[in-house]
PDB file of C-alpha atoms in Angstrom:
ATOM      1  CA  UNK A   1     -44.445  -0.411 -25.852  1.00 54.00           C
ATOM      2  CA  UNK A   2     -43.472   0.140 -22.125  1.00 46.00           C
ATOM      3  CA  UNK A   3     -41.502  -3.242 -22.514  1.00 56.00           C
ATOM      4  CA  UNK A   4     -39.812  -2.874 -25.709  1.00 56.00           C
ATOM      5  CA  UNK A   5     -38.446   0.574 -24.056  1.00 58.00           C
ATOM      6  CA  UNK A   6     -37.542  -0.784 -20.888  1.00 56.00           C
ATOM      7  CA  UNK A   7     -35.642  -3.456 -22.936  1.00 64.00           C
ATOM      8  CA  UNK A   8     -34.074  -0.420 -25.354  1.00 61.00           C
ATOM      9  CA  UNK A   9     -32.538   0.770 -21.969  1.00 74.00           C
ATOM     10  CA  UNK A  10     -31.773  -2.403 -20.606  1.00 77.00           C
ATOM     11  CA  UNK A  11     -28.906  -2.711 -23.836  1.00 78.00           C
ATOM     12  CA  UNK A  12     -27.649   0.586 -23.878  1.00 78.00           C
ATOM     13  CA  UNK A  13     -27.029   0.443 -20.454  1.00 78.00           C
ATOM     14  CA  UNK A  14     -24.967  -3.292 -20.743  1.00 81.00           C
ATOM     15  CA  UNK A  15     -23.519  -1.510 -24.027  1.00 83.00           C
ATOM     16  CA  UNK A  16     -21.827   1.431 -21.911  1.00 81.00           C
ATOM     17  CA  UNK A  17     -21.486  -0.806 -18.548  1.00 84.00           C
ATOM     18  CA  UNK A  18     -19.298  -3.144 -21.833  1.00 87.00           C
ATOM     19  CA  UNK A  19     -16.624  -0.570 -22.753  1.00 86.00           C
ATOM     20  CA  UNK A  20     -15.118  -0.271 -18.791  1.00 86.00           C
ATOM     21  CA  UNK A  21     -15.637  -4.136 -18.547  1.00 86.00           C
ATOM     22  CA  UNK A  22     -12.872  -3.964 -21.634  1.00 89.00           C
ATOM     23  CA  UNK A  23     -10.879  -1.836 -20.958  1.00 89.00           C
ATOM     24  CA  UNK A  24     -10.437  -3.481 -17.263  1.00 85.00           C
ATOM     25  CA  UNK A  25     -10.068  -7.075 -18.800  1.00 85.00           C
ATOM     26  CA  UNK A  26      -7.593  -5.382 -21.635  1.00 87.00           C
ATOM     27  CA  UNK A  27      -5.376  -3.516 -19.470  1.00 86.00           C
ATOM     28  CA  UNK A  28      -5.395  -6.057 -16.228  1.00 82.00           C
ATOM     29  CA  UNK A  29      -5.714  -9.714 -16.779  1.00 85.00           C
ATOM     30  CA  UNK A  30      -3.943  -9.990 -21.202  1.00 89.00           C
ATOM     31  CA  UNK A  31      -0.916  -8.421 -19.075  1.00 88.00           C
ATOM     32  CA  UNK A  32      -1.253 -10.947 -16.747  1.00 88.00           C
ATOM     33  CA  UNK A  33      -1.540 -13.759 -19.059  1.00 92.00           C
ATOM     34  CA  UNK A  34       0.812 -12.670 -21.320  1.00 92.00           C
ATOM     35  CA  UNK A  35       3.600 -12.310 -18.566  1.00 92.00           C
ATOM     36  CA  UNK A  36       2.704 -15.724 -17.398  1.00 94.00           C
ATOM     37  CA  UNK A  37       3.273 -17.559 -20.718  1.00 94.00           C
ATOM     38  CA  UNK A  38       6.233 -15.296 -21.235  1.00 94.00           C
ATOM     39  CA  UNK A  39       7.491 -16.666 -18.049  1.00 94.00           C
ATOM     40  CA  UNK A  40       8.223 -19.936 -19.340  1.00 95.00           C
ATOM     41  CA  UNK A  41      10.573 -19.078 -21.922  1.00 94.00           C
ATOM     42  CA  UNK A  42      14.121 -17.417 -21.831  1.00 92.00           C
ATOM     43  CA  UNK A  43      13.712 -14.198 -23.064  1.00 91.00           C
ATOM     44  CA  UNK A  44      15.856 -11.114 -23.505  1.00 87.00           C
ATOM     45  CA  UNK A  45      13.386  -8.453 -24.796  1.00 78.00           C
ATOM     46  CA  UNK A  46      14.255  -9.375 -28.740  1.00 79.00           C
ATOM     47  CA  UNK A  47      12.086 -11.083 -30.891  1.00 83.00           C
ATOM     48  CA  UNK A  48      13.539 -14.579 -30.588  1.00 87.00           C
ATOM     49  CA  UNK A  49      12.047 -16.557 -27.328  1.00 90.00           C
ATOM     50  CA  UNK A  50      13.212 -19.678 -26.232  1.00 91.00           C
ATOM     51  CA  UNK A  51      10.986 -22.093 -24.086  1.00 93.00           C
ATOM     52  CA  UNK A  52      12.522 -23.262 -21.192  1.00 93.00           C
ATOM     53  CA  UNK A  53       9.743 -24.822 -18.920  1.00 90.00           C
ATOM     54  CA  UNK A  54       9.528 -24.492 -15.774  1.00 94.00           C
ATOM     55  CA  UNK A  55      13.251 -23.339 -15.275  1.00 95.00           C
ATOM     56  CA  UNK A  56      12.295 -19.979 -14.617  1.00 95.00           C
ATOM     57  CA  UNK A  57      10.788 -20.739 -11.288  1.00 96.00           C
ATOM     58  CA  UNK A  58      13.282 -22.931 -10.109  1.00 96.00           C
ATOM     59  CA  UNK A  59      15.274 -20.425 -10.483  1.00 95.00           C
ATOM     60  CA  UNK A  60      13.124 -17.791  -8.565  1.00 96.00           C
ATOM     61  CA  UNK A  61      12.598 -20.238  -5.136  1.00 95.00           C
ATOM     62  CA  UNK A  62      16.512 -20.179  -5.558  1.00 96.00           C
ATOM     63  CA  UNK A  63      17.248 -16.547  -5.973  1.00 96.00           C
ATOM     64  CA  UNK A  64      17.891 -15.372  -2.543  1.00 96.00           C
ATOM     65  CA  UNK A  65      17.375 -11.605  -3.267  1.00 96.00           C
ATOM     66  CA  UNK A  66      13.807 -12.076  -4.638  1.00 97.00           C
ATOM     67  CA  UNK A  67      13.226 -13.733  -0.946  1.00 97.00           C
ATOM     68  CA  UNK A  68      14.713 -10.709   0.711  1.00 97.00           C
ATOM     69  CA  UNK A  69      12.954  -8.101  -1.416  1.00 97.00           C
ATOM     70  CA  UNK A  70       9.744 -10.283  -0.703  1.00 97.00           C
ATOM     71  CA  UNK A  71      10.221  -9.987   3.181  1.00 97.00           C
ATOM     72  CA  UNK A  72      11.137  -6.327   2.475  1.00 97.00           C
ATOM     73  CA  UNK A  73       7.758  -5.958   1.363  1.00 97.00           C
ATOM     74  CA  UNK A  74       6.633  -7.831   3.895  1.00 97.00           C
ATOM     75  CA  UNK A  75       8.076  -5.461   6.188  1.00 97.00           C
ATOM     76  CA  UNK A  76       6.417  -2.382   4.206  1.00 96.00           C
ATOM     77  CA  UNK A  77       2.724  -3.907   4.913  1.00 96.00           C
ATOM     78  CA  UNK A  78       3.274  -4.848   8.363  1.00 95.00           C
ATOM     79  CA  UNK A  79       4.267  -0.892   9.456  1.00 96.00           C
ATOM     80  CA  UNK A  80       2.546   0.984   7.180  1.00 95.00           C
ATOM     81  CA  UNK A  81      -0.573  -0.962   8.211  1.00 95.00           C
ATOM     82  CA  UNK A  82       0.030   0.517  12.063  1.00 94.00           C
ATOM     83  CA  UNK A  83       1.569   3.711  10.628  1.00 94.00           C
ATOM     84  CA  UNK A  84      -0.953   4.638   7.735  1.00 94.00           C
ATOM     85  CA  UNK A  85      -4.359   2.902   9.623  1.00 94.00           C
ATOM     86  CA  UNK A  86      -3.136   2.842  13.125  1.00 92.00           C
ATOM     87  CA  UNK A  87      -2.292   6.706  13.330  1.00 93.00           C
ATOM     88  CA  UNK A  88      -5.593   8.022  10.567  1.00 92.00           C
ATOM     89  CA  UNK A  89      -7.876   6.228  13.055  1.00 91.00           C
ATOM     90  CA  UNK A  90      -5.936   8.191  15.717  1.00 89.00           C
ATOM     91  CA  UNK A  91      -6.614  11.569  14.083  1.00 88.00           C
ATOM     92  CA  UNK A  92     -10.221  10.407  12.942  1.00 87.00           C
ATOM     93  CA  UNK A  93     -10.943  10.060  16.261  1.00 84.00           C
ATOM     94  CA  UNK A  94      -9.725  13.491  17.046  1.00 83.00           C
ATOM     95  CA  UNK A  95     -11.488  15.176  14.669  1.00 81.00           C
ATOM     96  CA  UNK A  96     -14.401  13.439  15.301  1.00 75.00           C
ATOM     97  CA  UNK A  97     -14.123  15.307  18.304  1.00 72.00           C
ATOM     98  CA  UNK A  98     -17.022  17.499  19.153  1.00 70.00           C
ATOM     99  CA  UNK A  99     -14.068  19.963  20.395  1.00 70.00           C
ATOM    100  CA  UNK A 100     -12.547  19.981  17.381  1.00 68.00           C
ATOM    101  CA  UNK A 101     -13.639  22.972  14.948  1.00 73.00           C
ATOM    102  CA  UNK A 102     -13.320  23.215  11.521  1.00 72.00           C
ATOM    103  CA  UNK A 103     -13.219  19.922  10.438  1.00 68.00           C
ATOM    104  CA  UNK A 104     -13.412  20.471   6.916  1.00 72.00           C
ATOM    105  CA  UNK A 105     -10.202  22.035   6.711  1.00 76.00           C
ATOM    106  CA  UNK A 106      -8.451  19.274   8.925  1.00 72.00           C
ATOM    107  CA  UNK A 107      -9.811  16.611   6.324  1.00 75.00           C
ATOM    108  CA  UNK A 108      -8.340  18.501   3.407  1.00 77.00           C
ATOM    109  CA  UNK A 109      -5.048  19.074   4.715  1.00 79.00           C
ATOM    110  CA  UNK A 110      -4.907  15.403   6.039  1.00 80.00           C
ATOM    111  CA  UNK A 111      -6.096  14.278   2.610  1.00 85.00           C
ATOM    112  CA  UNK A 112      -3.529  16.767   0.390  1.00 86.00           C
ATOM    113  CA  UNK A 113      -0.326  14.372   0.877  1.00 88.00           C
ATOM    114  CA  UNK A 114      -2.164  11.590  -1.134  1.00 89.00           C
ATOM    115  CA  UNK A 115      -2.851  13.856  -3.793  1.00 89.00           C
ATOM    116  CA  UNK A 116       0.970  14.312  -4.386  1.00 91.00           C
ATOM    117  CA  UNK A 117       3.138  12.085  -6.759  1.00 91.00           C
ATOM    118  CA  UNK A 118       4.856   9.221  -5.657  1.00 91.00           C
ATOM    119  CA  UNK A 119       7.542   9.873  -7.047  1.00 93.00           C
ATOM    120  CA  UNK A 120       7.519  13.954  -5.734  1.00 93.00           C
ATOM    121  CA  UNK A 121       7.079  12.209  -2.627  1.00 94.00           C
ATOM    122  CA  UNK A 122      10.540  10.170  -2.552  1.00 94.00           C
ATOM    123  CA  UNK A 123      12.154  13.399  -3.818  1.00 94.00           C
ATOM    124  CA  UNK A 124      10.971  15.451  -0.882  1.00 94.00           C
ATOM    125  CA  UNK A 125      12.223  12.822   1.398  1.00 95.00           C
ATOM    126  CA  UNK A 126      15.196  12.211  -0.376  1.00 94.00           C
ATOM    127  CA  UNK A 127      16.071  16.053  -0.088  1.00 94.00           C
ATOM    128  CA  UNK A 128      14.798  15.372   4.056  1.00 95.00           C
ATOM    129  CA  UNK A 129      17.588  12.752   4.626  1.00 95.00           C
ATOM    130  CA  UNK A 130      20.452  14.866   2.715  1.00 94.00           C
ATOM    131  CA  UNK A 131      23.618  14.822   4.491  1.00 92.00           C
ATOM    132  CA  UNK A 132      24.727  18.506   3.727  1.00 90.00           C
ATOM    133  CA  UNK A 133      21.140  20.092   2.520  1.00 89.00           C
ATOM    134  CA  UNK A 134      18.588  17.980   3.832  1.00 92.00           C
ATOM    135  CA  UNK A 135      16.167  19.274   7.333  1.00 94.00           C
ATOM    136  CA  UNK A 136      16.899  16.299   9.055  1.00 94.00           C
ATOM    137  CA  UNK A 137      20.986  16.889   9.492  1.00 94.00           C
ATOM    138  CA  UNK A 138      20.141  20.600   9.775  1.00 94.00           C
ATOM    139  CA  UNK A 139      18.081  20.283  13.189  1.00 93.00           C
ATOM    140  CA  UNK A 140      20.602  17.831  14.672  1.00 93.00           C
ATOM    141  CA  UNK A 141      23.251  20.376  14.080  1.00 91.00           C
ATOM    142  CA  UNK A 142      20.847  22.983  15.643  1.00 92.00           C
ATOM    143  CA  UNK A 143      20.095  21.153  18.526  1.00 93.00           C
ATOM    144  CA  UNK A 144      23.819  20.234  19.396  1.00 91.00           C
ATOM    145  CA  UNK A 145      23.706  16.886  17.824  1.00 90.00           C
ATOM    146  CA  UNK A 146      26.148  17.358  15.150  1.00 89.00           C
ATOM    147  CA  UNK A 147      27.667  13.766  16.029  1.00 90.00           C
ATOM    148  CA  UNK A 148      24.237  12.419  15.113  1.00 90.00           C
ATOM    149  CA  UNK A 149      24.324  13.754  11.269  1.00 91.00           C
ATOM    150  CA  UNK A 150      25.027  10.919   9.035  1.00 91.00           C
ATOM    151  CA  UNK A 151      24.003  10.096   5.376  1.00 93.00           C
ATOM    152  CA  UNK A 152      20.841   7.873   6.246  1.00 94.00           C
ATOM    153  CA  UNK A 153      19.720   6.667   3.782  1.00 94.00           C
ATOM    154  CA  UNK A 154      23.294   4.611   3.315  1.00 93.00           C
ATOM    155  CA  UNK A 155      22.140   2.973   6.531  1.00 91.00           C
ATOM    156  CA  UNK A 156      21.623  -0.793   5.629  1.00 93.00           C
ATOM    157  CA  UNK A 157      20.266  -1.462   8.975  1.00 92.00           C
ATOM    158  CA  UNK A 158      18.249   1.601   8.955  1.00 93.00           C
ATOM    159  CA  UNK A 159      17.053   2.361   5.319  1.00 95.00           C
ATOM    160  CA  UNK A 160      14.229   0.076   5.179  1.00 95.00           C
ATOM    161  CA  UNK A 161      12.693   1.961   7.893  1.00 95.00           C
ATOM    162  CA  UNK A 162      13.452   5.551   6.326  1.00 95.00           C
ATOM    163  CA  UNK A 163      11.619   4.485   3.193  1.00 95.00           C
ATOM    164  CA  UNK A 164       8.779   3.291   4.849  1.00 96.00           C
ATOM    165  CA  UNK A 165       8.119   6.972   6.706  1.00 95.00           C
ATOM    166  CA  UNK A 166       7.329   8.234   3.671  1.00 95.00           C
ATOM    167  CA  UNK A 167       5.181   5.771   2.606  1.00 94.00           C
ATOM    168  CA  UNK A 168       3.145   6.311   6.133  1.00 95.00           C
ATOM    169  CA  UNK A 169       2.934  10.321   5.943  1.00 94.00           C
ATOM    170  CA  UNK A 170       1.485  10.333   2.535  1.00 93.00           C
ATOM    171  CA  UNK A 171      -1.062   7.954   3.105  1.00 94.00           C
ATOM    172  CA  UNK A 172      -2.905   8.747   6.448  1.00 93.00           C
ATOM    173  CA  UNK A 173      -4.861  11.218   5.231  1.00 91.00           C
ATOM    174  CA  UNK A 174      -6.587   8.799   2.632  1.00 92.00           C
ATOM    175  CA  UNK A 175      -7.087   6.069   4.892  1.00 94.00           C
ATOM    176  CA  UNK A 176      -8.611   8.861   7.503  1.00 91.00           C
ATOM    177  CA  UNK A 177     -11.214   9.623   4.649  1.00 89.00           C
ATOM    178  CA  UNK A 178     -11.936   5.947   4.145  1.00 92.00           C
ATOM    179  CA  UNK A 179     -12.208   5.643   7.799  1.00 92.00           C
ATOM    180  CA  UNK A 180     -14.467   8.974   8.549  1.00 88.00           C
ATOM    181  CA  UNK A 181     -16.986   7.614   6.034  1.00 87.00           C
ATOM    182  CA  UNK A 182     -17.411   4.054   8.152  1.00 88.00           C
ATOM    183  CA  UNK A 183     -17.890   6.266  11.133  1.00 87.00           C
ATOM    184  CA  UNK A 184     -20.054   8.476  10.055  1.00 83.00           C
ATOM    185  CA  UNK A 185     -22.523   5.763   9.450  1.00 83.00           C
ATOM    186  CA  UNK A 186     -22.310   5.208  13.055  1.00 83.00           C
ATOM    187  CA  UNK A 187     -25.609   6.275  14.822  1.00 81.00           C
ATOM    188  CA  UNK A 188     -24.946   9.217  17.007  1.00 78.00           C
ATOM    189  CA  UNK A 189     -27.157   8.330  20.045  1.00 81.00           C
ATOM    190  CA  UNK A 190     -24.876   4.904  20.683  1.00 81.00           C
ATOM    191  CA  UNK A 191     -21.961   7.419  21.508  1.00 76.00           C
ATOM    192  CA  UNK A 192     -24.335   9.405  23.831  1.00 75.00           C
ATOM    193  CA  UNK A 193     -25.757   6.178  25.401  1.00 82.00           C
ATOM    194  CA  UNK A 194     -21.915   5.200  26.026  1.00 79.00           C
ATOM    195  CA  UNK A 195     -20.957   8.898  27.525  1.00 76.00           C
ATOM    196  CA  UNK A 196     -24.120   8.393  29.581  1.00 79.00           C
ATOM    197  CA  UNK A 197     -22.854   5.355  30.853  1.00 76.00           C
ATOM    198  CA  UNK A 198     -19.286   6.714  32.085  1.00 77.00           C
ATOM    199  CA  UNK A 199     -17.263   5.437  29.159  1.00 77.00           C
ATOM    200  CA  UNK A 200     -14.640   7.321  28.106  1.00 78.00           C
ATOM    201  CA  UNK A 201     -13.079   8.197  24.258  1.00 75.00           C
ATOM    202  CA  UNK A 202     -10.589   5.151  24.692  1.00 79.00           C
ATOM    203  CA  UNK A 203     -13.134   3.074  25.710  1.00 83.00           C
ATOM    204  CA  UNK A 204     -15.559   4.411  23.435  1.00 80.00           C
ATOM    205  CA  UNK A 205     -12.948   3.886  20.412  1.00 82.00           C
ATOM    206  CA  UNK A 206     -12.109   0.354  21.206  1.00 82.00           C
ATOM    207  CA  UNK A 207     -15.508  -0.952  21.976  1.00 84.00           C
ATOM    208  CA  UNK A 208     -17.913   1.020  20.104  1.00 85.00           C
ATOM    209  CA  UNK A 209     -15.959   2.727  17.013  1.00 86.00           C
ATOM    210  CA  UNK A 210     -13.606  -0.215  15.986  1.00 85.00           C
ATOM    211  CA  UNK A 211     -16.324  -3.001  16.183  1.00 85.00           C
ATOM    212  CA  UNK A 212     -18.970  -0.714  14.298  1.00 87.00           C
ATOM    213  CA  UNK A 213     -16.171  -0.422  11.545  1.00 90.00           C
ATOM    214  CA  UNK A 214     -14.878  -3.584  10.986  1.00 89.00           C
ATOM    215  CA  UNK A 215     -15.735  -3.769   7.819  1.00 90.00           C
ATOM    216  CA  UNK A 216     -14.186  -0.665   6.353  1.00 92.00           C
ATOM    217  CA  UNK A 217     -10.875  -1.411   8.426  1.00 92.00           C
ATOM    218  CA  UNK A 218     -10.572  -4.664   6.485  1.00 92.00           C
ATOM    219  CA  UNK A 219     -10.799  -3.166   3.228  1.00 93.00           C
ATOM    220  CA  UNK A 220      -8.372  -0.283   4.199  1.00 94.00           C
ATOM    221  CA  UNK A 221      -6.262  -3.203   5.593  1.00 94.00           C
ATOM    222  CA  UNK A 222      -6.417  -5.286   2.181  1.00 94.00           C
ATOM    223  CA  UNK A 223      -5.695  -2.032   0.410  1.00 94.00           C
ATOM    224  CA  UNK A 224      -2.544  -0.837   2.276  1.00 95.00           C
ATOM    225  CA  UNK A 225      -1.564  -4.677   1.926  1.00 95.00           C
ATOM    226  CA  UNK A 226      -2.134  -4.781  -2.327  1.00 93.00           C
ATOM    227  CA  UNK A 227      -0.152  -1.782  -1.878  1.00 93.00           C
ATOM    228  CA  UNK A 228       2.518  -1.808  -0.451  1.00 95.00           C
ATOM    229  CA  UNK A 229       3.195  -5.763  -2.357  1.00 95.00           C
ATOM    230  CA  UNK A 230       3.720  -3.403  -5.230  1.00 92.00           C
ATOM    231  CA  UNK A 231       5.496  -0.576  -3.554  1.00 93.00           C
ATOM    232  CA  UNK A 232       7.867   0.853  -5.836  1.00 95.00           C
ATOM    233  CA  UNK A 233       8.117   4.301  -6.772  1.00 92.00           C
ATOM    234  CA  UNK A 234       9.435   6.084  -4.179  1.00 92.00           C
ATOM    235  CA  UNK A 235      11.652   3.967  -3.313  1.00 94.00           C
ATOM    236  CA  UNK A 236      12.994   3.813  -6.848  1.00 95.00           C
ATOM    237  CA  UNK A 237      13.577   7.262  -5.784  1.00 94.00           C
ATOM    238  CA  UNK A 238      15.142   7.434  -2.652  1.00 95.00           C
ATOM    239  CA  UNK A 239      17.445   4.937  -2.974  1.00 95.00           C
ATOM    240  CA  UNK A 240      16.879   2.281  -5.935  1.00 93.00           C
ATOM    241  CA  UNK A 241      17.215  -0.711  -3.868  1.00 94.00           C
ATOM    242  CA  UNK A 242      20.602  -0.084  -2.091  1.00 90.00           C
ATOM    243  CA  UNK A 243      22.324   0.104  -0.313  1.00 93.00           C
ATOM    244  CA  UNK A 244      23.172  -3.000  -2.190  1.00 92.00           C
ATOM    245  CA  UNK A 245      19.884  -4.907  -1.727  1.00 94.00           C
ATOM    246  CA  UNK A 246      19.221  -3.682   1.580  1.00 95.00           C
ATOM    247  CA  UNK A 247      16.011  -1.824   0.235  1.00 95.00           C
ATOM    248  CA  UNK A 248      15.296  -3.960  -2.625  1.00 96.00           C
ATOM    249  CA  UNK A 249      11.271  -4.689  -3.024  1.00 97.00           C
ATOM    250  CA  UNK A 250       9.618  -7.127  -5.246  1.00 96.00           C
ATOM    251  CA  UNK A 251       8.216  -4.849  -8.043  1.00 96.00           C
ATOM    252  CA  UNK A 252      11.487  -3.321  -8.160  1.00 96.00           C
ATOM    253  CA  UNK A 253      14.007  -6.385  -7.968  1.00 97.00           C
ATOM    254  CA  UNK A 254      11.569  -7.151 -11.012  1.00 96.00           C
ATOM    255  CA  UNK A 255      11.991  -3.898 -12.929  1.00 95.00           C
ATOM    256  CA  UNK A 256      15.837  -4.568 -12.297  1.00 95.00           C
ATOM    257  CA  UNK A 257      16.173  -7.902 -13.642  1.00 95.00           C
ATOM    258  CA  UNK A 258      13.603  -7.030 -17.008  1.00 93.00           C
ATOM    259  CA  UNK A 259      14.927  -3.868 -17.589  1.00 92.00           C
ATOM    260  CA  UNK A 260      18.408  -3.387 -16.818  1.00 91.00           C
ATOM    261  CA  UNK A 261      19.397  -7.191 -16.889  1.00 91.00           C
ATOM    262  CA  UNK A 262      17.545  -7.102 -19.920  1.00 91.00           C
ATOM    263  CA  UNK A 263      16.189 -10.906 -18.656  1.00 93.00           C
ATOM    264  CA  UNK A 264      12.062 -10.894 -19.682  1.00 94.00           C
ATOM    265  CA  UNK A 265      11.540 -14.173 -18.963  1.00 94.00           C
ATOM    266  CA  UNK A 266      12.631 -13.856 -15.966  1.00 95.00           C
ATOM    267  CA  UNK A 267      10.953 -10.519 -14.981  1.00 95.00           C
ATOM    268  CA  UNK A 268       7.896 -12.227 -16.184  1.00 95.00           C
ATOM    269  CA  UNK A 269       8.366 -14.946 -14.046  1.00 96.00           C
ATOM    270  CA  UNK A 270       8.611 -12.523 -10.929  1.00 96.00           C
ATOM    271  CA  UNK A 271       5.406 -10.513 -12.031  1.00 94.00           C
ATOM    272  CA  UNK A 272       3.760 -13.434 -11.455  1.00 95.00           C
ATOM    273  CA  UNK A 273       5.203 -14.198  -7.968  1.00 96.00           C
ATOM    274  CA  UNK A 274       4.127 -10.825  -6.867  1.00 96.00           C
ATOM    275  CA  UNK A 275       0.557 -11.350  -8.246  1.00 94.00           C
ATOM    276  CA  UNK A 276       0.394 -14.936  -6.282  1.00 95.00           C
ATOM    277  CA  UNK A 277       2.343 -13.985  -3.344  1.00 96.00           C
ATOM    278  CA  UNK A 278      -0.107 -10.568  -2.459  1.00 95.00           C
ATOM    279  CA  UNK A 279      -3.115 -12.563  -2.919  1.00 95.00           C
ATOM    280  CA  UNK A 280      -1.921 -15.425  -0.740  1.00 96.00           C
ATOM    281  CA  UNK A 281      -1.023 -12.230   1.975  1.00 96.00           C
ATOM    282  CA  UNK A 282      -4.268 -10.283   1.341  1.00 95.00           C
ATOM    283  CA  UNK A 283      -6.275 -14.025   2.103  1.00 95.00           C
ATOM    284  CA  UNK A 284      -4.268 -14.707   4.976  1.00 94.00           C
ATOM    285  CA  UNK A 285      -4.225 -11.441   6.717  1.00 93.00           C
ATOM    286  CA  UNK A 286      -8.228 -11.121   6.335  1.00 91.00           C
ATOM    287  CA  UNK A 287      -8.471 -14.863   7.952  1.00 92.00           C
ATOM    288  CA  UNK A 288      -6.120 -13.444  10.530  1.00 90.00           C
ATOM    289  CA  UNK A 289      -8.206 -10.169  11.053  1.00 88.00           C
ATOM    290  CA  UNK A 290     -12.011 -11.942  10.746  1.00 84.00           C
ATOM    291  CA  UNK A 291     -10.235 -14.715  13.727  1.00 85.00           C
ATOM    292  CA  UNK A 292      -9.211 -11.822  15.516  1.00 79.00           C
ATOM    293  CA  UNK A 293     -12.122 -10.283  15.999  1.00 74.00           C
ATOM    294  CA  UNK A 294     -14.156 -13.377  16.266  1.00 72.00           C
ATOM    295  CA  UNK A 295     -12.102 -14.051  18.974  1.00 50.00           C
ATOM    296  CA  UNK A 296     -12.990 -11.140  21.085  1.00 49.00           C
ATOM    297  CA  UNK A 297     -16.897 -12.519  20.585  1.00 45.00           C
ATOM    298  CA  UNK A 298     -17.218  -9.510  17.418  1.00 46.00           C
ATOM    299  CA  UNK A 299     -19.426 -11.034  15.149  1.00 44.00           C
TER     300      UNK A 299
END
């Protein structure tokens, strides 16, 4: 009897454990598969499709603005992974802080940003980097920079940059969570052995804290990377790829082309690109972090 129940619970459990299994494999990898054979054909959104091989990506390893959004991206990931991680395991470290009080609060209000829409987001800092309303113009003119004001995000040279502070401020607090949760599995009495021994918080964070959590900055580093491939939102916002191309990122360059180039195939075609290209990053920036490390003797 005790068997035949154990096995009754054994299928309802695989039964319920089934439905999220489908919906994951329904709403992640038909998508994928379907914009992959869609990306061999010429097709503009109708119902008539015409195959045209391989032409498609022939087309995309010419098309020097997918290359540009791609570094763009690249770009994106390479600051927001020292602005978002870099600066949360700052401020962990601060309020790790036995002189730090309420620390509950300071988690919240580091965590609220990431609770806020993307898209909110690029409006707020949109409104920021007004030339006649926004804060930004407002305290150069108060400080006796008036000379300074300009309409920034019209700044080819600049805007990528602009766009990418927003990115970084609403994001620190979540990677600060994922962080406080590797170092709180971090046995207290190491950090009093290393206080006993004369070493002080930098020391203590770069020999002690960031070896210990190695493994949670990797994943926070593969998940600012898998974001920020697909960054889009915000951006779409702020400034919708311009000036001219100058802010142009994959996922949008591909919402362009599908959408209001009305060229499927195509946009197909780049879905796929961003797909291969972030996994090929994600891989090569974990080899790079794992050799890193390795390097310094952290096993």
């Amino acid at each position: 009897m005790l068997q035949k129940s154990m096995r009754a619970k054994k299928k309802v459990v695989a039964l319920y454990l089934l439905v999220p299994l489908i919906v994951y494999v329904f709403s992640v990898f038909v998508p994928l598969i379907t914009a992959f054979v869609d990306s061999f054909f010429e097709w503009k959104g109708g119902p008539q499709k015409t195959f045209n091989g391989i032409q498609n990506y022939i087309t995309l390893f010419q098309d020097a603005t997918f290359w540009q959004s791609f570094w763009h991206n690249i770009y994106l990931v390479a600051i927001c992974i020292v602005g978002q991680i870099g600066i949360a395991f700052i401020f962990v470290l601060m309020i790790d802080s036995k002189l730090v009080k309420l620390k509950g609060m300071h988690r919240t209000f580091g965590f609220f940003p990431s609770t806020i829409s993307a898209v909110c987001v690029g409006f707020i800092w949109k409104m920021i980097y007004d030339y006649n309303r926004g804060i930004l113009n407002w305290f150069l003119k108060l400080i006796g920079h008036a000379d300074a004001a300009k309409v920034w995000l019209n700044e080819p040279d600049k805007v990528m940059l602009l766009v990418s502070i927003p990115l970084i401020w609403q994001y620190i607090g979540y990677y600060m969570v994922i962080l406080l949760s590797g170092i709180a599995s971090i046995d207290k009495e190491i950090f009093e052995s290393a206080e006993i021994d004369g070493a002080n918080a930098v020391q203590r964070a770069i020999y002690i804290v960031f070896p210990l959590i190695k493994n949670t900055l990797l994943i926070c580093i593969i998940l600012c990377i898998a974001g920020n491939m697909k960054a889009f939102d915000n951006i779409y916002v702020m400034t919708s790829g311009g000036p001219g191309t100058s802010s142009m990122v994959m996922a949008l360059y591909g919402y362009t082309v599908s959408f209001k180039q009305n060229n499927m195939g195509y946009g197909c075609c780049i879905s796929v690109a961003i797909f291969i290209l972030s996994l090929i990053v994600i891989g090569g920036a974990q080899k790079l972090f794992n050799f890193l490390l390795k390097d310094k003797g952290v096993e």
